[in-house]
Amino acid sequence: MSTLTRLVGGAALITLATTVVLGLGLPPTQEQGDYVRLIAIHPPLAWASYLSFGVTALASAAYLLPRTRARRWDHIAGASAEVGVVFTALTLITGSIWGRPTWGVWWVWDARLTLTALMLFLFLGYLALRRVGGDPDTNAKRSAIAALLAVTVVPIDHFAVQWWRTLHQRQSLTLTPKENLDGNYIAVMLLGFVAITLTYAWLTMHRFRVERAMDEAGDRSLDAAIAERRAEAGAATTTTAVGR
Amino acid sequence: MWRDAALMAGKDLRIEARSRVATNQIAPFGVLVLVLFAFALDPDRGVLQRAAPGLFWVAVLFASLLAVQRSFAVESADSARDGLRLSGLDPAGIFLGKAGAVALQLLALELLLGVFVVLLYDADVHRAVIVMATAAAATVGLAAAGVVYGMLAAGLRVRETLLPLLLLPVVAPVLLAATRATEAALDITPVSDAWPWVRLLSVFAVIYTTFGVLAFETLLEEA
């Protein structure tokens, strides 16, 4: 496990560094100027956030099915959602940085942007629910239900915001006008996809381990407390026996 | 299931009728939100009239949070939830009953707030049928989603602060769709725009009601 994590981490570092170097080396374009370089990380970040919430949903479903129920699915769901929230926030931030010079505003109420913001809040709620404490099994089950609910909301939100923006005026804001870009941009973006996906995997592996360790620590401290109490009770009986 | 639902709804509504929390606290709160919107948006410039549908539904959304919290607060005292679990009632019936009671309260509240929107915001209702269809579909959706998430958060120490965070992003489509449909009913936008939104509201209501009926047993066990 740890060798694999190290390998993934190393690969993530190398690809990420290459993306940064090659991405910053891309020539500015006529329409988008220097900001076109964000293409190397913005679409990959958006993809990773979808991927992470997909993994959370699958892991939650696996936890809820009695045949595959195991605490590790809950750990995976939580770890992936945490990384996903970070990536969603980064998607919105990099998008805003790109939008300001290109559209003239930091934020527009475009369908995709609105949906991404709603998704961020949905999963922030999910993470808050995970943190409420209490019995780990109850908590895991409740969180799994909430994750599945949140994922089913995404398509509804998708249709709602799409219609909301397009019923009256059609506004087509495409972040990547691919026809204008030559192969270099696409190549760096694809490298970015690999780099960000590896980074996602690496971060999730680490978060997964932390989740598991926290769970184990909880169990162990309970066991230790019980053992201590028993020892105390045992000592008390011995003293009474000696006293008698 | 339906008999259990009627029993449950009757119980919740009877509690509300006797405790008067809905009439003395939730309804005045909704009206207060409408008044505050008027303070925030200069009432003289016609902004209120144009924004009336959206403000109305935001007020309903806030009030629905209170209604859902109230619906589960009555179960938390004296371990009433354990009693509910042991009562042998069909979980789907419990869900439908609770959602039905919340929906009826919300409908009454919407009627009241509607009157105030007409009076305070100078809104003209041109198409009552659309308003009624929108209110019916939106209310069922709000109540069903609210009860599902209310149950999810019930029994947690942080439920008052957690429920808005969980529920509001989920009911965002209801706000969007109901606002757009109501705008059409008030002749702010073309009337042909209304029905797709009412359809979306109906789909939302069906999805959450189905989910609640299927999942309430698990939710009831876990809370």
Tab-separated table of C-alpha atoms in Angstrom:
chain	number	residue	atom	x	y	z
A	1	MET	CA	0.000	0.000	0.000
A	2	SER	CA	2.617	2.496	0.987
A	3	THR	CA	4.865	1.655	-2.005
A	4	LEU	CA	1.883	2.133	-4.292
A	5	THR	CA	1.054	5.451	-2.635
A	6	ARG	CA	4.640	6.579	-3.046
A	7	LEU	CA	4.660	5.532	-6.695
A	8	VAL	CA	1.407	7.372	-7.392
A	9	GLY	CA	2.655	10.397	-5.472
A	10	GLY	CA	5.919	10.425	-7.427
A	11	ALA	CA	4.098	10.082	-10.743
A	12	ALA	CA	1.691	12.856	-9.723
A	13	LEU	CA	4.569	15.135	-8.797
A	14	ILE	CA	6.427	14.513	-12.060
A	15	THR	CA	3.379	14.938	-14.323
A	16	LEU	CA	2.193	17.969	-12.384
A	17	ALA	CA	5.602	19.626	-12.643
A	18	THR	CA	5.740	18.861	-16.377
A	19	THR	CA	2.232	20.298	-16.814
A	20	VAL	CA	3.257	23.468	-15.004
A	21	VAL	CA	6.428	23.903	-17.038
A	22	LEU	CA	4.821	23.095	-20.399
A	23	GLY	CA	1.614	24.973	-19.509
A	24	LEU	CA	3.457	28.156	-18.636
A	25	GLY	CA	5.471	27.727	-21.836
A	26	LEU	CA	2.355	27.786	-24.028
A	27	PRO	CA	2.182	30.867	-26.268
A	28	PRO	CA	-0.591	33.378	-25.530
A	29	THR	CA	-3.463	33.424	-28.037
A	30	GLN	CA	-5.111	36.363	-29.768
A	31	GLU	CA	-8.467	36.201	-27.989
A	32	GLN	CA	-7.553	34.934	-24.560
A	33	GLY	CA	-4.029	36.202	-24.106
A	34	ASP	CA	-2.000	34.713	-21.272
A	35	TYR	CA	-5.049	33.271	-19.603
A	36	VAL	CA	-5.378	30.545	-22.209
A	37	ARG	CA	-2.777	28.646	-20.166
A	38	LEU	CA	-5.395	27.898	-17.554
A	39	ILE	CA	-6.590	25.246	-19.988
A	40	ALA	CA	-3.822	23.052	-18.615
A	41	ILE	CA	-5.424	22.813	-15.166
A	42	HIS	CA	-9.004	24.094	-15.215
A	43	PRO	CA	-10.729	21.319	-17.245
A	44	PRO	CA	-8.710	18.596	-15.461
A	45	LEU	CA	-9.764	20.012	-12.052
A	46	ALA	CA	-13.416	19.986	-13.116
A	47	TRP	CA	-13.079	16.405	-14.314
A	48	ALA	CA	-11.420	15.350	-11.036
A	49	SER	CA	-14.256	16.868	-9.004
A	50	TYR	CA	-16.834	14.872	-10.994
A	51	LEU	CA	-14.674	11.770	-10.634
A	52	SER	CA	-14.352	12.178	-6.883
A	53	PHE	CA	-18.091	12.594	-6.303
A	54	GLY	CA	-18.693	9.595	-8.568
A	55	VAL	CA	-16.304	7.531	-6.427
A	56	THR	CA	-18.066	8.782	-3.267
A	57	ALA	CA	-21.434	7.691	-4.673
A	58	LEU	CA	-20.178	4.251	-5.705
A	59	ALA	CA	-18.434	3.664	-2.372
A	60	SER	CA	-21.573	4.778	-0.514
A	61	ALA	CA	-23.709	2.394	-2.548
A	62	ALA	CA	-21.235	-0.395	-1.768
A	63	TYR	CA	-21.507	0.425	1.932
A	64	LEU	CA	-25.303	0.378	1.868
A	65	LEU	CA	-25.539	-2.992	0.101
A	66	PRO	CA	-25.505	-5.620	2.865
A	67	ARG	CA	-23.383	-7.987	0.778
A	68	THR	CA	-20.483	-5.562	0.402
A	69	ARG	CA	-20.871	-3.644	3.644
A	70	ALA	CA	-17.466	-2.805	5.090
A	71	ARG	CA	-16.178	0.231	6.922
A	72	ARG	CA	-13.522	0.761	4.255
A	73	TRP	CA	-16.171	1.850	1.717
A	74	ASP	CA	-17.213	4.566	4.119
A	75	HIS	CA	-13.596	5.666	4.458
A	76	ILE	CA	-13.199	5.795	0.679
A	77	ALA	CA	-16.425	7.797	0.302
A	78	GLY	CA	-15.344	10.346	2.893
A	79	ALA	CA	-11.782	10.661	1.589
A	80	SER	CA	-12.912	11.093	-2.000
A	81	ALA	CA	-15.576	13.678	-1.134
A	82	GLU	CA	-13.070	15.745	0.817
A	83	VAL	CA	-10.638	15.864	-2.081
A	84	GLY	CA	-13.579	16.494	-4.419
A	85	VAL	CA	-14.691	19.550	-2.472
A	86	VAL	CA	-11.177	20.983	-2.672
A	87	PHE	CA	-11.035	20.336	-6.428
A	88	THR	CA	-14.497	21.829	-6.977
A	89	ALA	CA	-13.443	24.972	-5.139
A	90	LEU	CA	-10.251	25.108	-7.228
A	91	THR	CA	-12.327	24.647	-10.406
A	92	LEU	CA	-14.468	27.643	-9.449
A	93	ILE	CA	-11.429	29.725	-8.485
A	94	THR	CA	-9.453	29.004	-11.669
A	95	GLY	CA	-12.621	29.561	-13.709
A	96	SER	CA	-13.136	32.946	-12.070
A	97	ILE	CA	-9.551	33.933	-12.758
A	98	TRP	CA	-10.122	33.031	-16.407
A	99	GLY	CA	-13.555	34.658	-16.566
A	100	ARG	CA	-12.501	38.050	-15.264
A	101	PRO	CA	-10.307	39.021	-18.260
A	102	THR	CA	-12.253	36.964	-20.837
A	103	TRP	CA	-15.867	37.771	-19.945
A	104	GLY	CA	-15.136	40.914	-17.921
A	105	VAL	CA	-16.701	39.545	-14.740
A	106	TRP	CA	-15.608	37.139	-12.017
A	107	TRP	CA	-18.854	35.253	-12.099
A	108	VAL	CA	-21.739	34.780	-14.518
A	109	TRP	CA	-24.918	32.869	-13.762
A	110	ASP	CA	-24.241	30.384	-16.474
A	111	ALA	CA	-25.789	26.949	-16.125
A	112	ARG	CA	-22.531	25.133	-15.640
A	113	LEU	CA	-21.157	27.584	-13.098
A	114	THR	CA	-24.368	27.599	-11.110
A	115	LEU	CA	-24.478	23.826	-11.092
A	116	THR	CA	-20.866	23.560	-9.948
A	117	ALA	CA	-21.514	26.000	-7.096
A	118	LEU	CA	-24.585	24.020	-6.016
A	119	MET	CA	-22.559	20.805	-6.152
A	120	LEU	CA	-19.941	22.379	-3.890
A	121	PHE	CA	-22.606	23.250	-1.314
A	122	LEU	CA	-24.223	19.809	-1.566
A	123	PHE	CA	-20.969	18.093	-0.726
A	124	LEU	CA	-19.990	20.633	1.932
A	125	GLY	CA	-23.257	19.618	3.593
A	126	TYR	CA	-22.301	15.973	3.180
A	127	LEU	CA	-18.898	16.556	4.819
A	128	ALA	CA	-20.587	18.453	7.659
A	129	LEU	CA	-22.917	15.498	8.160
A	130	ARG	CA	-19.952	13.117	8.313
A	131	ARG	CA	-18.446	15.160	11.132
A	132	VAL	CA	-21.391	15.033	13.530
A	133	GLY	CA	-19.940	12.114	15.465
A	134	GLY	CA	-21.810	9.431	17.341
A	135	ASP	CA	-21.832	5.718	16.625
A	136	PRO	CA	-19.501	5.064	13.620
A	137	ASP	CA	-21.809	2.544	11.936
A	138	THR	CA	-24.896	4.749	12.221
A	139	ASN	CA	-22.855	7.686	11.034
A	140	ALA	CA	-21.520	5.761	8.046
A	141	LYS	CA	-24.970	4.590	6.997
A	142	ARG	CA	-26.485	8.044	7.360
A	143	SER	CA	-23.613	9.593	5.393
A	144	ALA	CA	-23.973	6.979	2.653
A	145	ILE	CA	-27.674	7.795	2.256
A	146	ALA	CA	-26.860	11.509	2.149
A	147	ALA	CA	-24.167	10.942	-0.497
A	148	LEU	CA	-26.539	8.996	-2.737
A	149	LEU	CA	-29.182	11.703	-2.283
A	150	ALA	CA	-26.661	14.415	-3.138
A	151	VAL	CA	-25.624	12.587	-6.289
A	152	THR	CA	-29.228	12.148	-7.442
A	153	VAL	CA	-29.740	15.876	-6.941
A	154	VAL	CA	-26.939	16.699	-9.375
A	155	PRO	CA	-28.914	15.732	-12.540
A	156	ILE	CA	-32.042	17.569	-11.307
A	157	ASP	CA	-29.982	20.642	-10.539
A	158	HIS	CA	-28.404	20.231	-13.954
A	159	PHE	CA	-31.740	20.409	-15.783
A	160	ALA	CA	-33.071	23.172	-13.552
A	161	VAL	CA	-30.142	25.512	-14.036
A	162	GLN	CA	-29.837	24.676	-17.716
A	163	TRP	CA	-33.460	25.668	-18.344
A	164	TRP	CA	-33.166	28.567	-15.951
A	165	ARG	CA	-30.480	30.139	-18.102
A	166	THR	CA	-31.545	29.032	-21.557
A	167	LEU	CA	-35.322	29.346	-21.598
A	168	HIS	CA	-35.185	33.056	-22.345
A	169	GLN	CA	-31.852	33.929	-23.823
A	170	ARG	CA	-29.452	31.395	-25.152
A	171	GLN	CA	-26.079	32.039	-23.695
A	172	SER	CA	-23.347	29.784	-24.881
A	173	LEU	CA	-20.193	30.264	-22.945
A	174	THR	CA	-17.716	27.608	-23.793
A	175	LEU	CA	-14.558	27.594	-21.831
A	176	THR	CA	-12.542	25.683	-24.393
A	177	PRO	CA	-13.171	26.790	-27.960
A	178	LYS	CA	-11.224	23.794	-29.231
A	179	GLU	CA	-11.457	24.734	-32.888
A	180	ASN	CA	-9.255	27.751	-32.227
A	181	LEU	CA	-6.585	25.847	-30.397
A	182	ASP	CA	-3.819	23.876	-31.966
A	183	GLY	CA	-2.501	20.516	-30.856
A	184	ASN	CA	-0.031	21.887	-28.317
A	185	TYR	CA	-2.766	23.238	-26.056
A	186	ILE	CA	-4.716	20.008	-26.285
A	187	ALA	CA	-1.611	17.943	-25.545
A	188	VAL	CA	-0.795	19.956	-22.420
A	189	MET	CA	-4.423	19.758	-21.317
A	190	LEU	CA	-4.379	15.966	-21.695
A	191	LEU	CA	-1.186	15.839	-19.652
A	192	GLY	CA	-2.997	18.006	-17.099
A	193	PHE	CA	-5.797	15.422	-16.980
A	194	VAL	CA	-3.280	12.693	-16.163
A	195	ALA	CA	-1.491	14.863	-13.588
A	196	ILE	CA	-4.643	15.972	-11.771
A	197	THR	CA	-6.127	12.482	-11.793
A	198	LEU	CA	-2.929	11.098	-10.254
A	199	THR	CA	-2.950	13.926	-7.689
A	200	TYR	CA	-6.559	13.077	-6.880
A	201	ALA	CA	-5.653	9.410	-6.416
A	202	TRP	CA	-2.665	10.258	-4.231
A	203	LEU	CA	-4.568	12.677	-1.987
A	204	THR	CA	-7.479	10.280	-1.663
A	205	MET	CA	-5.163	7.416	-0.669
A	206	HIS	CA	-3.697	9.568	2.083
A	207	ARG	CA	-7.070	10.803	3.291
A	208	PHE	CA	-8.322	7.221	3.222
A	209	ARG	CA	-5.514	6.182	5.536
A	210	VAL	CA	-6.200	9.048	7.904
A	211	GLU	CA	-9.898	8.130	8.010
A	212	ARG	CA	-9.025	4.513	8.751
A	213	ALA	CA	-6.480	5.467	11.392
A	214	MET	CA	-8.986	7.756	13.087
A	215	ASP	CA	-11.527	4.964	13.092
A	216	GLU	CA	-9.005	2.515	14.558
A	217	ALA	CA	-7.885	5.037	17.148
A	218	GLY	CA	-11.507	5.434	18.212
A	219	ASP	CA	-11.940	1.669	18.564
A	220	ARG	CA	-8.625	1.258	20.373
A	221	SER	CA	-9.170	4.014	22.875
A	222	LEU	CA	-12.519	2.443	23.688
A	223	ASP	CA	-10.871	-0.973	24.131
A	224	ALA	CA	-8.137	0.587	26.269
A	225	ALA	CA	-10.685	2.363	28.432
A	226	ILE	CA	-12.626	-0.854	28.941
A	227	ALA	CA	-9.426	-2.768	29.801
A	228	GLU	CA	-8.416	-0.055	32.275
A	229	ARG	CA	-11.794	-0.119	33.944
A	230	ARG	CA	-11.617	-3.905	34.189
A	231	ALA	CA	-8.138	-3.749	35.709
A	232	GLU	CA	-9.400	-1.211	38.235
A	233	ALA	CA	-12.349	-3.379	39.106
A	234	GLY	CA	-10.023	-6.391	39.360
A	235	ALA	CA	-7.631	-4.501	41.654
A	236	ALA	CA	-10.552	-3.408	43.799
A	237	THR	CA	-11.745	-7.000	44.278
A	238	THR	CA	-8.205	-8.133	45.161
A	239	THR	CA	-7.847	-5.391	47.769
A	240	THR	CA	-11.151	-6.288	49.313
A	241	ALA	CA	-10.115	-9.959	49.292
A	242	VAL	CA	-6.804	-9.115	51.020
A	243	GLY	CA	-8.538	-6.793	53.466
A	244	ARG	CA	-10.902	-9.530	54.417
B	1	MET	CA	-49.844	2.617	4.438
B	2	TRP	CA	-52.459	5.275	3.637
B	3	ARG	CA	-54.297	4.695	6.905
B	4	ASP	CA	-51.023	5.090	8.821
B	5	ALA	CA	-50.258	8.223	6.817
B	6	ALA	CA	-53.623	9.755	7.676
B	7	LEU	CA	-53.102	8.845	11.344
B	8	MET	CA	-49.645	10.424	11.375
B	9	ALA	CA	-50.724	13.572	9.539
B	10	GLY	CA	-53.728	13.922	11.847
B	11	LYS	CA	-51.461	13.657	14.885
B	12	ASP	CA	-48.975	16.248	13.598
B	13	LEU	CA	-51.697	18.674	12.563
B	14	ARG	CA	-53.467	18.238	15.893
B	15	ILE	CA	-50.238	19.071	17.732
B	16	GLU	CA	-49.826	22.174	15.569
B	17	ALA	CA	-53.441	23.205	16.110
B	18	ARG	CA	-53.034	22.921	19.877
B	19	SER	CA	-49.514	24.261	20.302
B	20	ARG	CA	-50.066	27.076	17.752
B	21	VAL	CA	-46.363	27.176	16.899
B	22	ALA	CA	-47.117	27.289	13.164
B	23	THR	CA	-49.604	30.128	13.471
B	24	ASN	CA	-47.841	32.108	16.190
B	25	GLN	CA	-44.232	31.693	15.068
B	26	ILE	CA	-43.715	30.287	11.578
B	27	ALA	CA	-46.385	32.360	9.785
B	28	PRO	CA	-45.317	35.690	11.343
B	29	PHE	CA	-41.716	34.796	10.493
B	30	GLY	CA	-42.656	34.345	6.819
B	31	VAL	CA	-44.426	37.710	6.729
B	32	LEU	CA	-41.471	39.317	8.497
B	33	VAL	CA	-39.110	37.998	5.804
B	34	LEU	CA	-41.323	39.636	3.160
B	35	VAL	CA	-41.205	42.939	5.041
B	36	LEU	CA	-37.418	42.700	5.413
B	37	PHE	CA	-37.038	42.153	1.659
B	38	ALA	CA	-38.940	45.392	1.160
B	39	PHE	CA	-36.486	47.160	3.468
B	40	ALA	CA	-33.518	45.700	1.614
B	41	LEU	CA	-34.817	46.540	-1.867
B	42	ASP	CA	-35.977	50.107	-2.108
B	43	PRO	CA	-39.773	49.695	-2.356
B	44	ASP	CA	-40.339	52.747	-4.541
B	45	ARG	CA	-38.499	51.646	-7.659
B	46	GLY	CA	-40.641	48.769	-8.893
B	47	VAL	CA	-37.888	46.290	-7.957
B	48	LEU	CA	-40.182	44.574	-5.510
B	49	GLN	CA	-42.894	44.094	-8.093
B	50	ARG	CA	-40.463	42.492	-10.523
B	51	ALA	CA	-38.752	40.366	-7.896
B	52	ALA	CA	-41.970	39.415	-6.085
B	53	PRO	CA	-42.069	35.763	-7.308
B	54	GLY	CA	-38.494	35.074	-6.222
B	55	LEU	CA	-38.867	36.810	-2.876
B	56	PHE	CA	-42.124	34.969	-2.216
B	57	TRP	CA	-40.489	31.585	-2.804
B	58	VAL	CA	-37.399	32.443	-0.750
B	59	ALA	CA	-39.709	33.345	2.136
B	60	VAL	CA	-41.541	30.029	1.670
B	61	LEU	CA	-38.210	28.176	1.614
B	62	PHE	CA	-37.080	29.733	4.893
B	63	ALA	CA	-40.413	29.058	6.512
B	64	SER	CA	-40.329	25.456	5.261
B	65	LEU	CA	-37.028	24.950	7.101
B	66	LEU	CA	-38.772	25.964	10.307
B	67	ALA	CA	-41.760	23.758	9.540
B	68	VAL	CA	-39.530	20.728	8.945
B	69	GLN	CA	-37.529	21.379	12.093
B	70	ARG	CA	-40.756	21.725	14.032
B	71	SER	CA	-42.066	18.487	12.540
B	72	PHE	CA	-39.122	16.593	14.032
B	73	ALA	CA	-38.836	18.635	17.200
B	74	VAL	CA	-42.228	17.275	18.282
B	75	GLU	CA	-40.772	13.758	17.968
B	76	SER	CA	-37.651	14.441	20.013
B	77	ALA	CA	-39.334	15.236	23.337
B	78	ASP	CA	-40.037	12.334	25.714
B	79	SER	CA	-38.344	9.884	23.263
B	80	ALA	CA	-41.377	10.139	21.014
B	81	ARG	CA	-39.220	8.878	18.145
B	82	ASP	CA	-38.635	5.572	19.909
B	83	GLY	CA	-42.368	5.371	20.423
B	84	LEU	CA	-42.841	5.976	16.727
B	85	ARG	CA	-40.415	3.189	15.905
B	86	LEU	CA	-42.180	0.796	18.261
B	87	SER	CA	-45.661	1.801	17.144
B	88	GLY	CA	-45.719	-0.692	14.294
B	89	LEU	CA	-46.805	1.959	11.824
B	90	ASP	CA	-45.626	1.478	8.249
B	91	PRO	CA	-42.460	3.651	7.802
B	92	ALA	CA	-43.699	4.731	4.367
B	93	GLY	CA	-46.949	5.771	6.036
B	94	ILE	CA	-45.049	7.760	8.662
B	95	PHE	CA	-43.142	9.524	5.904
B	96	LEU	CA	-46.273	10.304	3.874
B	97	GLY	CA	-48.101	11.486	6.965
B	98	LYS	CA	-45.315	13.776	8.101
B	99	ALA	CA	-44.783	15.134	4.585
B	100	GLY	CA	-48.539	15.590	4.169
B	101	ALA	CA	-48.820	17.543	7.404
B	102	VAL	CA	-45.867	19.753	6.445
B	103	ALA	CA	-47.335	20.245	2.954
B	104	LEU	CA	-50.724	21.315	4.329
B	105	GLN	CA	-49.080	23.807	6.671
B	106	LEU	CA	-46.956	25.155	3.839
B	107	LEU	CA	-49.981	25.548	1.572
B	108	ALA	CA	-51.757	27.570	4.240
B	109	LEU	CA	-48.620	29.628	4.698
B	110	GLU	CA	-48.284	30.205	0.940
B	111	LEU	CA	-51.869	31.455	0.837
B	112	LEU	CA	-51.120	33.908	3.625
B	113	LEU	CA	-47.823	35.066	2.124
B	114	GLY	CA	-49.508	35.338	-1.285
B	115	VAL	CA	-51.996	37.796	0.152
B	116	PHE	CA	-49.151	39.813	1.636
B	117	VAL	CA	-47.185	39.761	-1.642
B	118	VAL	CA	-50.228	41.175	-3.440
B	119	LEU	CA	-50.745	43.791	-0.727
B	120	LEU	CA	-47.166	44.791	0.034
B	121	TYR	CA	-45.415	44.267	-3.307
B	122	ASP	CA	-48.289	45.328	-5.541
B	123	ALA	CA	-48.124	42.070	-7.525
B	124	ASP	CA	-50.906	41.245	-9.998
B	125	VAL	CA	-51.883	37.603	-10.319
B	126	HIS	CA	-53.075	37.143	-13.894
B	127	ARG	CA	-53.267	33.385	-14.095
B	128	ALA	CA	-54.508	31.746	-10.966
B	129	VAL	CA	-54.389	28.227	-12.472
B	130	ILE	CA	-50.623	28.412	-12.993
B	131	VAL	CA	-50.127	29.767	-9.492
B	132	MET	CA	-52.157	26.926	-8.011
B	133	ALA	CA	-50.402	24.235	-10.069
B	134	THR	CA	-46.983	25.691	-9.170
B	135	ALA	CA	-47.824	25.953	-5.502
B	136	ALA	CA	-49.156	22.392	-5.366
B	137	ALA	CA	-46.161	20.802	-7.126
B	138	ALA	CA	-43.575	22.936	-5.326
B	139	THR	CA	-45.131	22.315	-1.917
B	140	VAL	CA	-45.186	18.535	-2.327
B	141	GLY	CA	-41.539	18.635	-3.418
B	142	LEU	CA	-40.491	20.888	-0.537
B	143	ALA	CA	-42.339	18.823	2.031
B	144	ALA	CA	-41.019	15.481	0.739
B	145	ALA	CA	-37.389	16.633	0.481
B	146	GLY	CA	-37.719	18.443	3.797
B	147	VAL	CA	-38.973	15.384	5.653
B	148	VAL	CA	-36.294	13.130	4.116
B	149	TYR	CA	-33.529	15.489	5.206
B	150	GLY	CA	-35.277	16.329	8.459
B	151	MET	CA	-35.203	12.645	9.352
B	152	LEU	CA	-31.570	12.387	8.279
B	153	ALA	CA	-30.640	15.220	10.644
B	154	ALA	CA	-33.072	14.323	13.442
B	155	GLY	CA	-31.427	13.173	16.624
B	156	LEU	CA	-28.163	14.957	15.880
B	157	ARG	CA	-26.981	17.557	18.313
B	158	VAL	CA	-26.210	19.981	15.494
B	159	ARG	CA	-29.468	19.478	13.591
B	160	GLU	CA	-30.610	23.119	13.705
B	161	THR	CA	-27.477	24.355	11.971
B	162	LEU	CA	-26.958	21.333	9.732
B	163	LEU	CA	-30.436	21.092	8.206
B	164	PRO	CA	-30.289	24.390	6.248
B	165	LEU	CA	-26.899	23.450	4.796
B	166	LEU	CA	-28.187	20.042	3.716
B	167	LEU	CA	-31.625	21.057	2.528
B	168	LEU	CA	-31.193	24.403	0.761
B	169	PRO	CA	-28.914	23.229	-2.098
B	170	VAL	CA	-31.287	20.306	-2.616
B	171	VAL	CA	-34.384	22.488	-2.939
B	172	ALA	CA	-32.598	25.077	-5.104
B	173	PRO	CA	-34.305	23.633	-8.237
B	174	VAL	CA	-37.675	24.197	-6.538
B	175	LEU	CA	-36.792	27.836	-5.970
B	176	LEU	CA	-35.653	28.289	-9.592
B	177	ALA	CA	-38.606	26.502	-11.143
B	178	ALA	CA	-41.314	27.911	-8.875
B	179	THR	CA	-39.982	31.432	-9.328
B	180	ARG	CA	-39.980	31.141	-13.106
B	181	ALA	CA	-43.458	29.614	-13.217
B	182	THR	CA	-44.838	32.303	-10.896
B	183	GLU	CA	-43.227	35.011	-13.018
B	184	ALA	CA	-45.222	33.710	-15.961
B	185	ALA	CA	-48.391	33.701	-13.877
B	186	LEU	CA	-47.759	37.332	-12.972
B	187	ASP	CA	-47.228	38.213	-16.645
B	188	ILE	CA	-43.601	39.186	-16.061
B	189	THR	CA	-42.578	36.558	-18.626
B	190	PRO	CA	-44.586	34.873	-21.439
B	191	VAL	CA	-47.158	32.421	-20.173
B	192	SER	CA	-45.871	29.605	-22.397
B	193	ASP	CA	-42.770	29.506	-20.199
B	194	ALA	CA	-44.697	28.316	-17.181
B	195	TRP	CA	-45.532	24.687	-17.946
B	196	PRO	CA	-42.019	23.262	-18.419
B	197	TRP	CA	-41.221	24.606	-14.962
B	198	VAL	CA	-44.335	23.108	-13.449
B	199	ARG	CA	-43.296	19.809	-15.017
B	200	LEU	CA	-39.848	20.073	-13.458
B	201	LEU	CA	-41.469	20.764	-10.082
B	202	SER	CA	-43.671	17.695	-10.514
B	203	VAL	CA	-40.689	15.517	-11.400
B	204	PHE	CA	-38.873	16.781	-8.294
B	205	ALA	CA	-41.924	16.042	-6.131
B	206	VAL	CA	-42.292	12.520	-7.560
B	207	ILE	CA	-38.586	11.703	-7.102
B	208	TYR	CA	-38.453	12.822	-3.488
B	209	THR	CA	-41.771	11.260	-2.535
B	210	THR	CA	-40.643	7.948	-4.043
B	211	PHE	CA	-37.278	8.167	-2.321
B	212	GLY	CA	-38.932	8.952	0.999
B	213	VAL	CA	-41.383	6.044	0.704
B	214	LEU	CA	-38.556	3.629	-0.125
B	215	ALA	CA	-35.849	4.868	2.238
B	216	PHE	CA	-37.762	6.009	5.298
B	217	GLU	CA	-37.495	2.646	7.011
B	218	THR	CA	-33.686	2.806	6.896
B	219	LEU	CA	-33.715	6.457	7.956
B	220	LEU	CA	-36.030	5.754	10.865
B	221	GLU	CA	-33.808	2.918	12.093
B	222	GLU	CA	-30.657	5.000	11.947
B	223	ALA	CA	-31.758	8.275	13.483
